[in-house]
Amino acid sequence: MTDKEVLPWVLGMWLVEFGAKSGRYFPYKRRGFPYPSAEAALREAIAIGESESLKGVEFGGLYHLQMQMKFRNDFAELDQVVERLAEIADSRFSTQVAIVANCYAALHARQGDFAAAYEDCERFMAASEAANEPMVERWAHCITKFQVLLADRKPREAAALLSELLPRLDGGARKRTQICILAAAALESLWDQGPRYGDRLKLFMEALRDIAWPMVLLNVPELLAELLGDALERGIEPKLCRSLIRERRLDAPQRRPTAWPWPLKVHVLGGFRLELDGNPLNLGAKPSTKALDILRVLAISKDNTCSLETVQDWLWPDLDGDQARAACEQALHRLRKLLGRTDLIVQREGKLRLASDKVWVDLADWDARLKSVTTANGEAAGLRPEAEALFLAFPGPLFLHERASFWSLAAAEKVRRDLIDLGLRIGQRLETTGNVQEARSIYLRALDLYPDAGPVCKALIRERLSRRDVEGAVDDYARYERALRGAGEAAPAAEIRALVEPYLVRHTR
């Protein structure tokens, strides 16, 4: 590399080979080495090829660069790389024609243009046939077409395509093909909500563990993320899942699974706490209250986004504009220093927001899960079976054991209202089906969380009276009165007192 007399073609081809091997198999780093990464070596090869008109060098560098882009889940430049590949490809060589069509198939599938993607598949299969490529070369094209079918939500056709190849494969190619077929089966069950999804997912993950193939589903990282997210939620091969997520730099699925390895987790239900890279974050003996309040505000704001002006008005109401801005900047600096990263909180166009690809908030997760188990009609019959599990797993009221701030009252009341409503709907459904004791347990759980919840107390008393348990109804009412006094609230609601009014004097006697 330091020899000035080395021919550009020799250096360029060496860089292509080094970049391909270092990027995929043997990462190489050494002090003083001129190329800090495999990508840097490939980009240098591309530059040499372009400046010296060595299209073979440039083509090889571009091909392996787009592979590494896919591997690290970075598709920002993919269209430019593929277009350049198409520009310099030599149509006399069927292999280059096939490679370009292969790259276009992946690109068009990501863009949702499946008609074009299938045409690309036909082109690269025809070019591969014309070049009389051996099966080891054709296999890569079949895997690309398989992924186009998966992206088009055709898992059964995708599995059938590869199943036809199995008799002609052996060794690593055969094992990788079998893994792809298992992935298609798992995705089919996922999309069809089939009962065998868990079993199929486990088979896929165990096979992937045994063969250690990190490039699986290279063109459809979002589908791999779905499978890994579900595997983490089910406790299937968690070490492998986290390793693949980190190595492939996968984005969290749209449903944002709790078990995903989020850099930061913010808990505001049942008490405020933080997790950084999976470990509880020690806030120290005297944490900066205002810095953490910024995080609290963002955690309860819609889309975890709030204008800087609102943050300043809420947290520094006694300071004028310039002073409030300075105080906010200082608190924000302290917060980022506490978190040890600057990319978790984004400041742009006068707004602060939590980075959605890096930060998980339990309140947002609760809201999303609540929507998934209820229906728009608001009837008890509209609850999904998972509703009771969601209710029982509720961590607790917003910012439990903390002094309430005026800016959090609306969010706290919404959480309270949603939890009480869910408990009532579950209880009513249980009562309707004759599960009275289970319904009572639900009501009592709601009262443990919100002792002064009048609608729940009313439902509990009515359930008692329906069984002519007058003494129990009066006891429930007495507990409700005590809860109201403890909360410093006014007298009990007249409609609730009316339920037990005829029995109060007799009971006290």
Short mmCIF file of C-alpha atoms in Angstrom, two decimals:
data_model
loop_
_atom_site.label_atom_id
_atom_site.label_comp_id
_atom_site.label_asym_id
_atom_site.label_seq_id
_atom_site.Cartn_x
_atom_site.Cartn_y
_atom_site.Cartn_z
CA MET A 1 0.00 0.00 0.00
CA THR A 2 2.94 2.33 0.53
CA ASP A 3 4.67 1.26 -2.69
CA LYS A 4 4.14 4.07 -5.19
CA GLU A 5 4.84 1.72 -8.09
CA VAL A 6 1.94 -0.62 -7.34
CA LEU A 7 -0.47 -0.56 -10.25
CA PRO A 8 -3.86 1.07 -9.48
CA TRP A 9 -5.62 -2.05 -10.71
CA VAL A 10 -3.67 -4.24 -8.25
CA LEU A 11 -4.29 -1.89 -5.32
CA GLY A 12 -7.93 -1.45 -6.25
CA MET A 13 -8.64 -5.17 -6.49
CA TRP A 14 -6.78 -5.77 -3.21
CA LEU A 15 -8.94 -3.14 -1.51
CA VAL A 16 -12.11 -4.74 -2.89
CA GLU A 17 -11.06 -8.15 -1.62
CA PHE A 18 -9.95 -6.77 1.75
CA GLY A 19 -13.13 -4.73 2.18
CA ALA A 20 -15.35 -7.69 1.30
CA LYS A 21 -13.62 -10.11 3.67
CA SER A 22 -13.10 -7.64 6.51
CA GLY A 23 -16.69 -6.43 6.33
CA ARG A 24 -18.31 -9.86 6.30
CA TYR A 25 -16.00 -12.26 8.09
CA PHE A 26 -12.83 -10.93 9.70
CA PRO A 27 -13.02 -7.31 10.91
CA TYR A 28 -9.51 -5.89 10.83
CA LYS A 29 -8.23 -2.99 12.89
CA ARG A 30 -4.65 -2.02 13.53
CA ARG A 31 -3.02 1.20 14.67
CA GLY A 32 -1.63 3.09 11.74
CA PHE A 33 -3.57 1.08 9.16
CA PRO A 34 -4.78 3.58 6.53
CA TYR A 35 -8.32 2.20 6.31
CA PRO A 36 -10.26 2.40 9.59
CA SER A 37 -13.07 0.19 8.30
CA ALA A 38 -14.00 -2.19 5.53
CA GLU A 39 -16.26 0.50 4.10
CA ALA A 40 -13.37 2.97 3.94
CA ALA A 41 -11.32 0.43 1.96
CA LEU A 42 -14.20 -0.17 -0.45
CA ARG A 43 -14.81 3.54 -0.98
CA GLU A 44 -11.12 4.00 -1.74
CA ALA A 45 -11.32 1.16 -4.27
CA ILE A 46 -14.35 2.83 -5.86
CA ALA A 47 -12.47 6.14 -6.05
CA ILE A 48 -9.47 4.43 -7.70
CA GLY A 49 -11.73 2.65 -10.17
CA GLU A 50 -13.51 5.87 -11.09
CA SER A 51 -10.37 8.02 -11.41
CA GLU A 52 -8.40 5.39 -13.34
CA SER A 53 -11.35 4.21 -15.48
CA LEU A 54 -11.04 0.73 -14.00
CA LYS A 55 -14.69 -0.28 -14.18
CA GLY A 56 -14.03 -3.78 -12.87
CA VAL A 57 -12.50 -2.35 -9.69
CA GLU A 58 -15.31 0.18 -9.26
CA PHE A 59 -17.98 -2.44 -9.94
CA GLY A 60 -16.53 -4.81 -7.34
CA GLY A 61 -16.24 -2.03 -4.76
CA LEU A 62 -19.81 -0.86 -5.33
CA TYR A 63 -21.22 -4.37 -5.16
CA HIS A 64 -19.60 -5.17 -1.82
CA LEU A 65 -20.41 -1.69 -0.49
CA GLN A 66 -24.14 -2.18 -1.08
CA MET A 67 -23.91 -5.54 0.68
CA GLN A 68 -22.39 -3.86 3.73
CA MET A 69 -24.99 -1.10 3.63
CA LYS A 70 -27.72 -3.73 3.81
CA PHE A 71 -25.91 -5.56 6.60
CA ARG A 72 -25.79 -2.48 8.80
CA ASN A 73 -29.38 -1.51 7.90
CA ASP A 74 -28.37 1.67 6.10
CA PHE A 75 -30.35 2.09 2.89
CA ALA A 76 -29.91 5.86 2.50
CA GLU A 77 -27.44 5.62 -0.39
CA LEU A 78 -28.58 2.31 -1.84
CA ASP A 79 -30.40 3.80 -4.83
CA GLN A 80 -27.33 5.86 -5.80
CA VAL A 81 -25.01 2.86 -5.50
CA VAL A 82 -27.32 0.65 -7.56
CA GLU A 83 -27.73 3.30 -10.25
CA ARG A 84 -23.95 3.64 -10.52
CA LEU A 85 -23.61 -0.14 -10.77
CA ALA A 86 -26.08 -0.10 -13.64
CA GLU A 87 -24.17 2.71 -15.39
CA ILE A 88 -20.81 0.92 -15.42
CA ALA A 89 -22.00 -2.69 -15.83
CA ASP A 90 -20.80 -4.37 -19.01
CA SER A 91 -23.79 -5.89 -20.79
CA ARG A 92 -21.46 -8.39 -22.46
CA PHE A 93 -21.02 -10.13 -19.12
CA SER A 94 -24.17 -11.94 -17.99
CA THR A 95 -22.88 -12.11 -14.42
CA GLN A 96 -22.76 -8.31 -14.14
CA VAL A 97 -26.22 -8.04 -15.71
CA ALA A 98 -27.52 -10.50 -13.12
CA ILE A 99 -25.89 -8.62 -10.24
CA VAL A 100 -27.41 -5.30 -11.30
CA ALA A 101 -30.88 -6.85 -11.69
CA ASN A 102 -30.45 -8.51 -8.28
CA CYS A 103 -29.66 -5.16 -6.66
CA TYR A 104 -32.59 -3.50 -8.40
CA ALA A 105 -34.94 -6.23 -7.19
CA ALA A 106 -33.98 -5.53 -3.58
CA LEU A 107 -34.30 -1.77 -4.13
CA HIS A 108 -37.69 -1.95 -5.86
CA ALA A 109 -39.06 -4.31 -3.20
CA ARG A 110 -38.06 -1.83 -0.48
CA GLN A 111 -39.82 0.91 -2.43
CA GLY A 112 -42.97 -1.22 -2.65
CA ASP A 113 -42.77 -1.50 -6.45
CA PHE A 114 -43.25 -5.25 -6.62
CA ALA A 115 -44.13 -5.32 -10.32
CA ALA A 116 -40.68 -3.91 -11.09
CA ALA A 117 -39.07 -6.18 -8.50
CA TYR A 118 -40.52 -9.31 -10.10
CA GLU A 119 -39.34 -8.12 -13.53
CA ASP A 120 -35.87 -7.69 -12.04
CA CYS A 121 -36.06 -11.24 -10.72
CA GLU A 122 -36.88 -12.53 -14.19
CA ARG A 123 -33.91 -10.64 -15.61
CA PHE A 124 -31.36 -11.92 -13.14
CA MET A 125 -32.62 -15.49 -13.39
CA ALA A 126 -32.39 -15.33 -17.20
CA ALA A 127 -28.92 -13.77 -17.06
CA SER A 128 -27.76 -16.40 -14.58
CA GLU A 129 -29.04 -19.12 -16.90
CA ALA A 130 -27.34 -17.52 -19.90
CA ALA A 131 -24.05 -17.40 -18.02
CA ASN A 132 -24.49 -21.05 -17.06
CA GLU A 133 -23.66 -20.12 -13.47
CA PRO A 134 -23.13 -22.95 -11.00
CA MET A 135 -25.75 -23.48 -8.31
CA VAL A 136 -23.61 -21.74 -5.69
CA GLU A 137 -23.90 -18.54 -7.76
CA ARG A 138 -27.58 -18.97 -8.64
CA TRP A 139 -28.40 -19.59 -4.99
CA ALA A 140 -27.83 -15.92 -4.11
CA HIS A 141 -30.33 -14.87 -6.79
CA CYS A 142 -32.91 -17.34 -5.47
CA ILE A 143 -32.46 -15.90 -1.98
CA THR A 144 -33.11 -12.41 -3.36
CA LYS A 145 -36.32 -13.53 -5.08
CA PHE A 146 -37.31 -15.29 -1.85
CA GLN A 147 -36.96 -11.99 0.01
CA VAL A 148 -38.97 -10.12 -2.64
CA LEU A 149 -41.80 -12.60 -2.07
CA LEU A 150 -41.54 -12.11 1.70
CA ALA A 151 -41.61 -8.34 1.32
CA ASP A 152 -44.76 -8.82 -0.78
CA ARG A 153 -46.29 -10.88 2.05
CA LYS A 154 -46.20 -14.14 0.10
CA PRO A 155 -44.42 -16.44 2.58
CA ARG A 156 -45.92 -19.65 1.22
CA GLU A 157 -44.68 -18.95 -2.32
CA ALA A 158 -41.31 -17.89 -0.91
CA ALA A 159 -40.91 -21.17 1.00
CA ALA A 160 -41.99 -23.20 -2.05
CA LEU A 161 -39.35 -21.48 -4.21
CA LEU A 162 -36.54 -22.54 -1.89
CA SER A 163 -37.97 -25.98 -1.11
CA GLU A 164 -37.52 -26.87 -4.79
CA LEU A 165 -33.81 -26.04 -4.49
CA LEU A 166 -33.03 -28.18 -1.44
CA PRO A 167 -32.29 -31.44 -3.34
CA ARG A 168 -29.63 -29.58 -5.35
CA LEU A 169 -27.88 -28.05 -2.35
CA ASP A 170 -25.51 -29.27 0.32
CA GLY A 171 -23.31 -27.91 3.09
CA GLY A 172 -23.75 -24.33 4.25
CA ALA A 173 -26.00 -23.32 1.36
CA ARG A 174 -28.45 -26.08 2.24
CA LYS A 175 -28.52 -25.11 5.93
CA ARG A 176 -29.05 -21.44 5.13
CA THR A 177 -31.84 -22.31 2.73
CA GLN A 178 -33.54 -24.36 5.44
CA ILE A 179 -33.29 -21.39 7.80
CA CYS A 180 -34.96 -19.17 5.20
CA ILE A 181 -37.79 -21.68 4.83
CA LEU A 182 -38.24 -21.71 8.62
CA ALA A 183 -38.33 -17.89 8.61
CA ALA A 184 -41.06 -17.93 5.95
CA ALA A 185 -43.10 -20.41 7.98
CA ALA A 186 -42.80 -18.25 11.10
CA LEU A 187 -43.81 -15.10 9.21
CA GLU A 188 -46.80 -16.87 7.67
CA SER A 189 -48.05 -17.83 11.15
CA LEU A 190 -47.36 -14.31 12.43
CA TRP A 191 -49.35 -12.63 9.67
CA ASP A 192 -52.18 -15.19 9.86
CA GLN A 193 -52.16 -15.04 13.69
CA GLY A 194 -51.84 -18.81 13.67
CA PRO A 195 -51.57 -20.85 16.89
CA ARG A 196 -48.29 -22.42 15.74
CA TYR A 197 -46.41 -19.14 15.56
CA GLY A 198 -44.52 -19.63 18.81
CA ASP A 199 -43.34 -23.11 17.83
CA ARG A 200 -42.28 -22.00 14.35
CA LEU A 201 -40.48 -18.97 15.73
CA LYS A 202 -38.57 -21.18 18.15
CA LEU A 203 -37.54 -23.57 15.36
CA PHE A 204 -36.25 -20.66 13.30
CA MET A 205 -34.28 -19.14 16.16
CA GLU A 206 -32.73 -22.45 17.22
CA ALA A 207 -31.64 -23.20 13.65
CA LEU A 208 -30.19 -19.70 13.34
CA ARG A 209 -28.28 -20.19 16.59
CA ASP A 210 -26.78 -23.46 15.35
CA ILE A 211 -25.52 -22.09 12.05
CA ALA A 212 -24.65 -18.52 13.12
CA TRP A 213 -25.67 -16.71 9.92
CA PRO A 214 -25.98 -12.98 10.70
CA MET A 215 -26.80 -12.06 7.07
CA VAL A 216 -30.17 -13.81 7.20
CA LEU A 217 -33.02 -11.76 5.62
CA LEU A 218 -30.47 -9.18 4.49
CA ASN A 219 -32.85 -7.26 2.20
CA VAL A 220 -35.79 -7.22 4.65
CA PRO A 221 -34.32 -6.20 8.03
CA GLU A 222 -37.72 -5.03 9.26
CA LEU A 223 -39.05 -8.60 9.00
CA LEU A 224 -36.04 -9.95 10.88
CA ALA A 225 -36.66 -7.29 13.54
CA GLU A 226 -40.28 -8.48 13.90
CA LEU A 227 -39.13 -12.05 14.52
CA LEU A 228 -36.36 -11.07 16.92
CA GLY A 229 -38.68 -8.75 18.84
CA ASP A 230 -41.22 -11.53 19.31
CA ALA A 231 -38.48 -13.99 20.26
CA LEU A 232 -37.27 -11.60 22.96
CA GLU A 233 -40.80 -11.18 24.30
CA ARG A 234 -41.12 -14.97 24.53
CA GLY A 235 -37.66 -15.55 25.99
CA ILE A 236 -36.42 -17.45 22.91
CA GLU A 237 -32.64 -17.23 22.41
CA PRO A 238 -32.37 -13.74 23.97
CA LYS A 239 -28.57 -13.61 23.74
CA LEU A 240 -28.66 -14.36 20.01
CA CYS A 241 -31.46 -11.84 19.46
CA ARG A 242 -29.57 -9.00 21.14
CA SER A 243 -26.37 -9.89 19.32
CA LEU A 244 -28.10 -9.83 15.92
CA ILE A 245 -29.94 -6.60 16.69
CA ARG A 246 -26.66 -4.95 17.65
CA GLU A 247 -24.65 -6.39 14.74
CA ARG A 248 -27.28 -5.60 12.11
CA ARG A 249 -28.22 -2.26 13.74
CA LEU A 250 -31.88 -3.16 13.46
CA ASP A 251 -34.63 -0.66 14.17
CA ALA A 252 -37.32 -1.66 16.64
CA PRO A 253 -40.56 -2.98 15.09
CA GLN A 254 -43.49 -0.60 14.83
CA ARG A 255 -45.20 -2.15 17.86
CA ARG A 256 -42.10 -1.29 19.99
CA PRO A 257 -41.72 -4.46 22.11
CA THR A 258 -40.79 -3.92 25.74
CA ALA A 259 -38.05 -6.55 25.63
CA TRP A 260 -36.21 -4.84 22.76
CA PRO A 261 -32.70 -3.70 23.81
CA TRP A 262 -33.58 -0.01 24.00
CA PRO A 263 -30.66 2.29 24.89
CA LEU A 264 -32.98 4.13 27.29
CA LYS A 265 -36.17 3.05 29.03
CA VAL A 266 -38.24 5.64 30.88
CA HIS A 267 -40.70 4.39 33.50
CA VAL A 268 -43.29 6.87 34.78
CA LEU A 269 -46.05 4.46 35.85
CA GLY A 270 -45.77 3.22 39.42
CA GLY A 271 -42.86 5.56 40.08
CA PHE A 272 -40.18 7.30 38.04
CA ARG A 273 -37.07 5.32 37.11
CA LEU A 274 -34.67 4.96 34.21
CA GLU A 275 -32.86 2.07 32.57
CA LEU A 276 -29.77 2.71 30.49
CA ASP A 277 -28.63 -0.13 28.22
CA GLY A 278 -30.69 -2.59 30.24
CA ASN A 279 -29.39 -1.54 33.66
CA PRO A 280 -31.02 0.71 36.29
CA LEU A 281 -29.56 4.21 36.09
CA ASN A 282 -28.28 5.51 39.41
CA LEU A 283 -29.52 9.07 39.65
CA GLY A 284 -27.15 9.88 42.48
CA ALA A 285 -27.76 11.33 45.93
CA LYS A 286 -28.79 14.76 44.63
CA PRO A 287 -30.03 14.44 41.07
CA SER A 288 -30.85 17.58 39.12
CA THR A 289 -34.60 17.93 39.61
CA LYS A 290 -35.14 20.23 36.64
CA ALA A 291 -33.06 18.05 34.34
CA LEU A 292 -35.16 15.01 35.21
CA ASP A 293 -38.32 17.09 34.95
CA ILE A 294 -37.48 17.70 31.29
CA LEU A 295 -37.46 13.93 30.83
CA ARG A 296 -40.74 13.61 32.75
CA VAL A 297 -42.38 16.27 30.58
CA LEU A 298 -41.28 14.56 27.36
CA ALA A 299 -42.37 11.15 28.65
CA ILE A 300 -45.97 12.29 29.18
CA SER A 301 -46.22 14.55 26.10
CA LYS A 302 -47.92 13.47 22.89
CA ASP A 303 -45.42 11.67 20.66
CA ASN A 304 -42.87 12.36 23.44
CA THR A 305 -42.42 15.82 21.91
CA CYS A 306 -42.80 19.24 23.51
CA SER A 307 -41.93 22.76 22.41
CA LEU A 308 -39.04 24.42 24.22
CA GLU A 309 -41.30 27.36 25.01
CA THR A 310 -43.77 25.08 26.80
CA VAL A 311 -40.99 23.32 28.72
CA GLN A 312 -39.62 26.67 29.85
CA ASP A 313 -43.07 27.98 30.86
CA TRP A 314 -43.86 24.82 32.84
CA LEU A 315 -40.55 24.31 34.62
CA TRP A 316 -39.38 27.93 35.06
CA PRO A 317 -42.61 29.96 35.32
CA ASP A 318 -40.99 32.65 37.49
CA LEU A 319 -38.15 33.45 35.07
CA ASP A 320 -38.34 35.77 32.09
CA GLY A 321 -37.69 34.57 28.55
CA ASP A 322 -33.89 34.83 28.42
CA GLN A 323 -33.41 33.49 31.93
CA ALA A 324 -35.78 30.58 31.30
CA ARG A 325 -33.96 29.70 28.07
CA ALA A 326 -30.59 29.73 29.81
CA ALA A 327 -31.89 27.61 32.69
CA CYS A 328 -33.43 25.15 30.25
CA GLU A 329 -30.19 24.84 28.27
CA GLN A 330 -28.24 24.21 31.46
CA ALA A 331 -30.72 21.57 32.67
CA LEU A 332 -30.71 19.91 29.25
CA HIS A 333 -26.90 19.76 29.32
CA ARG A 334 -27.00 18.13 32.76
CA LEU A 335 -29.59 15.61 31.57
CA ARG A 336 -27.50 14.57 28.58
CA LYS A 337 -24.45 14.31 30.82
CA LEU A 338 -26.41 12.08 33.21
CA LEU A 339 -27.54 9.84 30.36
CA GLY A 340 -24.04 9.72 28.90
CA ARG A 341 -25.34 10.29 25.36
CA THR A 342 -26.46 13.24 23.31
CA ASP A 343 -28.61 11.36 20.78
CA LEU A 344 -31.39 10.28 23.14
CA ILE A 345 -33.00 13.73 23.25
CA VAL A 346 -33.36 15.57 19.95
CA GLN A 347 -33.60 19.36 19.76
CA ARG A 348 -34.88 20.70 16.46
CA GLU A 349 -37.05 23.56 15.20
CA GLY A 350 -37.82 24.82 18.68
CA LYS A 351 -38.91 21.43 20.00
CA LEU A 352 -37.51 18.71 22.22
CA ARG A 353 -38.35 15.07 21.63
CA LEU A 354 -37.21 11.67 22.77
CA ALA A 355 -35.49 9.77 19.96
CA SER A 356 -38.16 7.21 19.06
CA ASP A 357 -35.65 4.69 17.73
CA LYS A 358 -33.65 4.72 20.95
CA VAL A 359 -36.06 5.51 23.79
CA TRP A 360 -38.96 3.44 25.13
CA VAL A 361 -41.54 4.94 27.50
CA ASP A 362 -43.85 2.73 29.56
CA LEU A 363 -46.74 5.22 29.34
CA ALA A 364 -46.71 5.13 25.53
CA ASP A 365 -46.49 1.35 25.68
CA TRP A 366 -49.48 1.19 28.05
CA ASP A 367 -51.54 3.42 25.77
CA ALA A 368 -50.69 1.33 22.71
CA ARG A 369 -51.51 -1.95 24.44
CA LEU A 370 -54.75 -0.52 25.80
CA LYS A 371 -55.86 0.39 22.28
CA SER A 372 -54.97 -3.09 21.05
CA VAL A 373 -57.19 -4.87 23.60
CA THR A 374 -60.25 -2.62 23.37
CA THR A 375 -62.69 -1.74 20.62
CA ALA A 376 -64.14 1.53 19.50
CA ASN A 377 -67.68 0.74 20.63
CA GLY A 378 -66.67 0.88 24.29
CA GLU A 379 -68.66 -2.19 25.27
CA ALA A 380 -67.40 -4.86 27.66
CA ALA A 381 -67.93 -7.49 25.00
CA GLY A 382 -65.41 -5.67 22.84
CA LEU A 383 -62.43 -6.61 25.00
CA ARG A 384 -59.79 -8.96 23.69
CA PRO A 385 -58.66 -11.90 25.86
CA GLU A 386 -55.37 -10.13 26.71
CA ALA A 387 -57.22 -7.27 28.44
CA GLU A 388 -57.20 -8.88 31.87
CA ALA A 389 -53.46 -9.62 31.71
CA LEU A 390 -52.83 -5.99 30.73
CA PHE A 391 -54.95 -4.76 33.62
CA LEU A 392 -53.21 -6.97 36.17
CA ALA A 393 -49.76 -5.95 34.89
CA PHE A 394 -50.48 -2.21 35.31
CA PRO A 395 -47.50 -0.86 37.32
CA GLY A 396 -49.33 1.90 39.15
CA PRO A 397 -50.43 5.54 38.94
CA LEU A 398 -48.37 8.13 37.11
CA PHE A 399 -45.38 9.39 39.13
CA LEU A 400 -46.41 7.39 42.19
CA HIS A 401 -45.00 8.72 45.51
CA GLU A 402 -43.96 12.00 43.86
CA ARG A 403 -45.41 15.42 44.50
CA ALA A 404 -47.87 16.20 41.71
CA SER A 405 -46.94 19.02 39.35
CA PHE A 406 -49.60 21.03 37.56
CA TRP A 407 -48.20 20.02 34.16
CA SER A 408 -48.65 16.31 34.94
CA LEU A 409 -52.21 16.45 36.32
CA ALA A 410 -53.99 15.96 32.98
CA ALA A 411 -51.83 12.97 32.06
CA ALA A 412 -52.26 11.44 35.51
CA GLU A 413 -56.04 11.83 35.29
CA LYS A 414 -56.12 10.19 31.86
CA VAL A 415 -54.15 7.20 33.16
CA ARG A 416 -56.50 6.93 36.12
CA ARG A 417 -59.59 7.18 33.92
CA ASP A 418 -58.31 4.59 31.44
CA LEU A 419 -57.35 2.09 34.14
CA ILE A 420 -60.69 2.44 35.95
CA ASP A 421 -62.61 2.11 32.68
CA LEU A 422 -60.66 -1.02 31.75
CA GLY A 423 -61.27 -2.55 35.18
CA LEU A 424 -65.01 -1.84 34.96
CA ARG A 425 -65.30 -3.38 31.51
CA ILE A 426 -63.42 -6.50 32.54
CA GLY A 427 -65.47 -6.80 35.71
CA GLN A 428 -68.76 -6.41 33.84
CA ARG A 429 -67.75 -9.08 31.36
CA LEU A 430 -66.84 -11.46 34.18
CA GLU A 431 -70.13 -10.79 35.97
CA THR A 432 -72.05 -11.44 32.76
CA THR A 433 -70.40 -14.84 32.40
CA GLY A 434 -71.05 -15.74 36.04
CA ASN A 435 -67.48 -15.27 37.29
CA VAL A 436 -68.50 -13.11 40.22
CA GLN A 437 -65.45 -13.72 42.41
CA GLU A 438 -63.08 -12.93 39.55
CA ALA A 439 -65.01 -9.73 38.88
CA ARG A 440 -64.73 -8.74 42.53
CA SER A 441 -60.96 -9.35 42.42
CA ILE A 442 -60.69 -6.99 39.46
CA TYR A 443 -62.67 -4.28 41.26
CA LEU A 444 -60.56 -4.64 44.39
CA ARG A 445 -57.37 -4.41 42.35
CA ALA A 446 -58.62 -1.16 40.82
CA LEU A 447 -59.38 0.18 44.30
CA ASP A 448 -55.90 -0.79 45.49
CA LEU A 449 -54.53 1.50 42.80
CA TYR A 450 -57.16 4.25 43.11
CA PRO A 451 -59.00 3.85 46.47
CA ASP A 452 -61.34 6.79 45.81
CA ALA A 453 -62.55 5.50 42.43
CA GLY A 454 -66.30 6.02 42.77
CA PRO A 455 -67.43 4.06 39.68
CA VAL A 456 -65.51 0.99 40.86
CA CYS A 457 -66.92 1.25 44.36
CA LYS A 458 -70.40 1.56 42.86
CA ALA A 459 -69.88 -1.59 40.77
CA LEU A 460 -68.58 -3.44 43.83
CA ILE A 461 -71.56 -2.44 45.98
CA ARG A 462 -74.07 -3.33 43.26
CA GLU A 463 -72.44 -6.73 42.86
CA ARG A 464 -72.77 -7.30 46.63
CA LEU A 465 -76.40 -6.26 46.67
CA SER A 466 -77.19 -8.49 43.70
CA ARG A 467 -76.22 -11.40 45.97
CA ARG A 468 -78.09 -9.83 48.94
CA ASP A 469 -74.81 -9.38 50.79
CA VAL A 470 -75.94 -6.22 52.57
CA GLU A 471 -73.24 -6.29 55.23
CA GLY A 472 -70.52 -6.61 52.59
CA ALA A 473 -72.03 -3.74 50.60
CA VAL A 474 -72.01 -1.49 53.66
CA ASP A 475 -68.40 -2.45 54.40
CA ASP A 476 -67.42 -1.55 50.85
CA TYR A 477 -69.17 1.79 51.21
CA ALA A 478 -67.40 2.49 54.49
CA ARG A 479 -64.04 1.81 52.86
CA TYR A 480 -64.99 4.22 50.08
CA GLU A 481 -65.79 6.94 52.62
CA ARG A 482 -62.43 6.42 54.36
CA ALA A 483 -60.61 6.65 51.02
CA LEU A 484 -62.33 9.95 50.24
CA ARG A 485 -61.43 11.39 53.64
CA GLY A 486 -57.83 10.25 53.17
CA ALA A 487 -57.70 11.99 49.80
CA GLY A 488 -59.19 15.16 51.29
CA GLU A 489 -62.19 14.99 48.98
CA ALA A 490 -65.81 15.95 49.53
CA ALA A 491 -68.68 13.73 50.60
CA PRO A 492 -69.43 10.51 48.70
CA ALA A 493 -71.42 10.72 45.49
CA ALA A 494 -75.14 10.79 46.17
CA GLU A 495 -75.87 7.95 43.75
CA ILE A 496 -73.40 5.67 45.56
CA ARG A 497 -74.74 6.54 49.00
CA ALA A 498 -78.29 5.94 47.74
CA LEU A 499 -77.40 2.30 47.02
CA VAL A 500 -76.75 1.57 50.71
CA GLU A 501 -78.84 4.30 52.38
CA PRO A 502 -81.66 1.92 53.40
CA TYR A 503 -79.18 -0.34 55.17
CA LEU A 504 -76.82 2.11 56.88
CA VAL A 505 -78.85 2.73 60.06
CA ARG A 506 -79.77 -0.92 60.46
CA HIS A 507 -76.18 -1.97 59.92
CA THR A 508 -74.75 0.53 62.41
CA ARG A 509 -77.27 -0.61 65.02
#
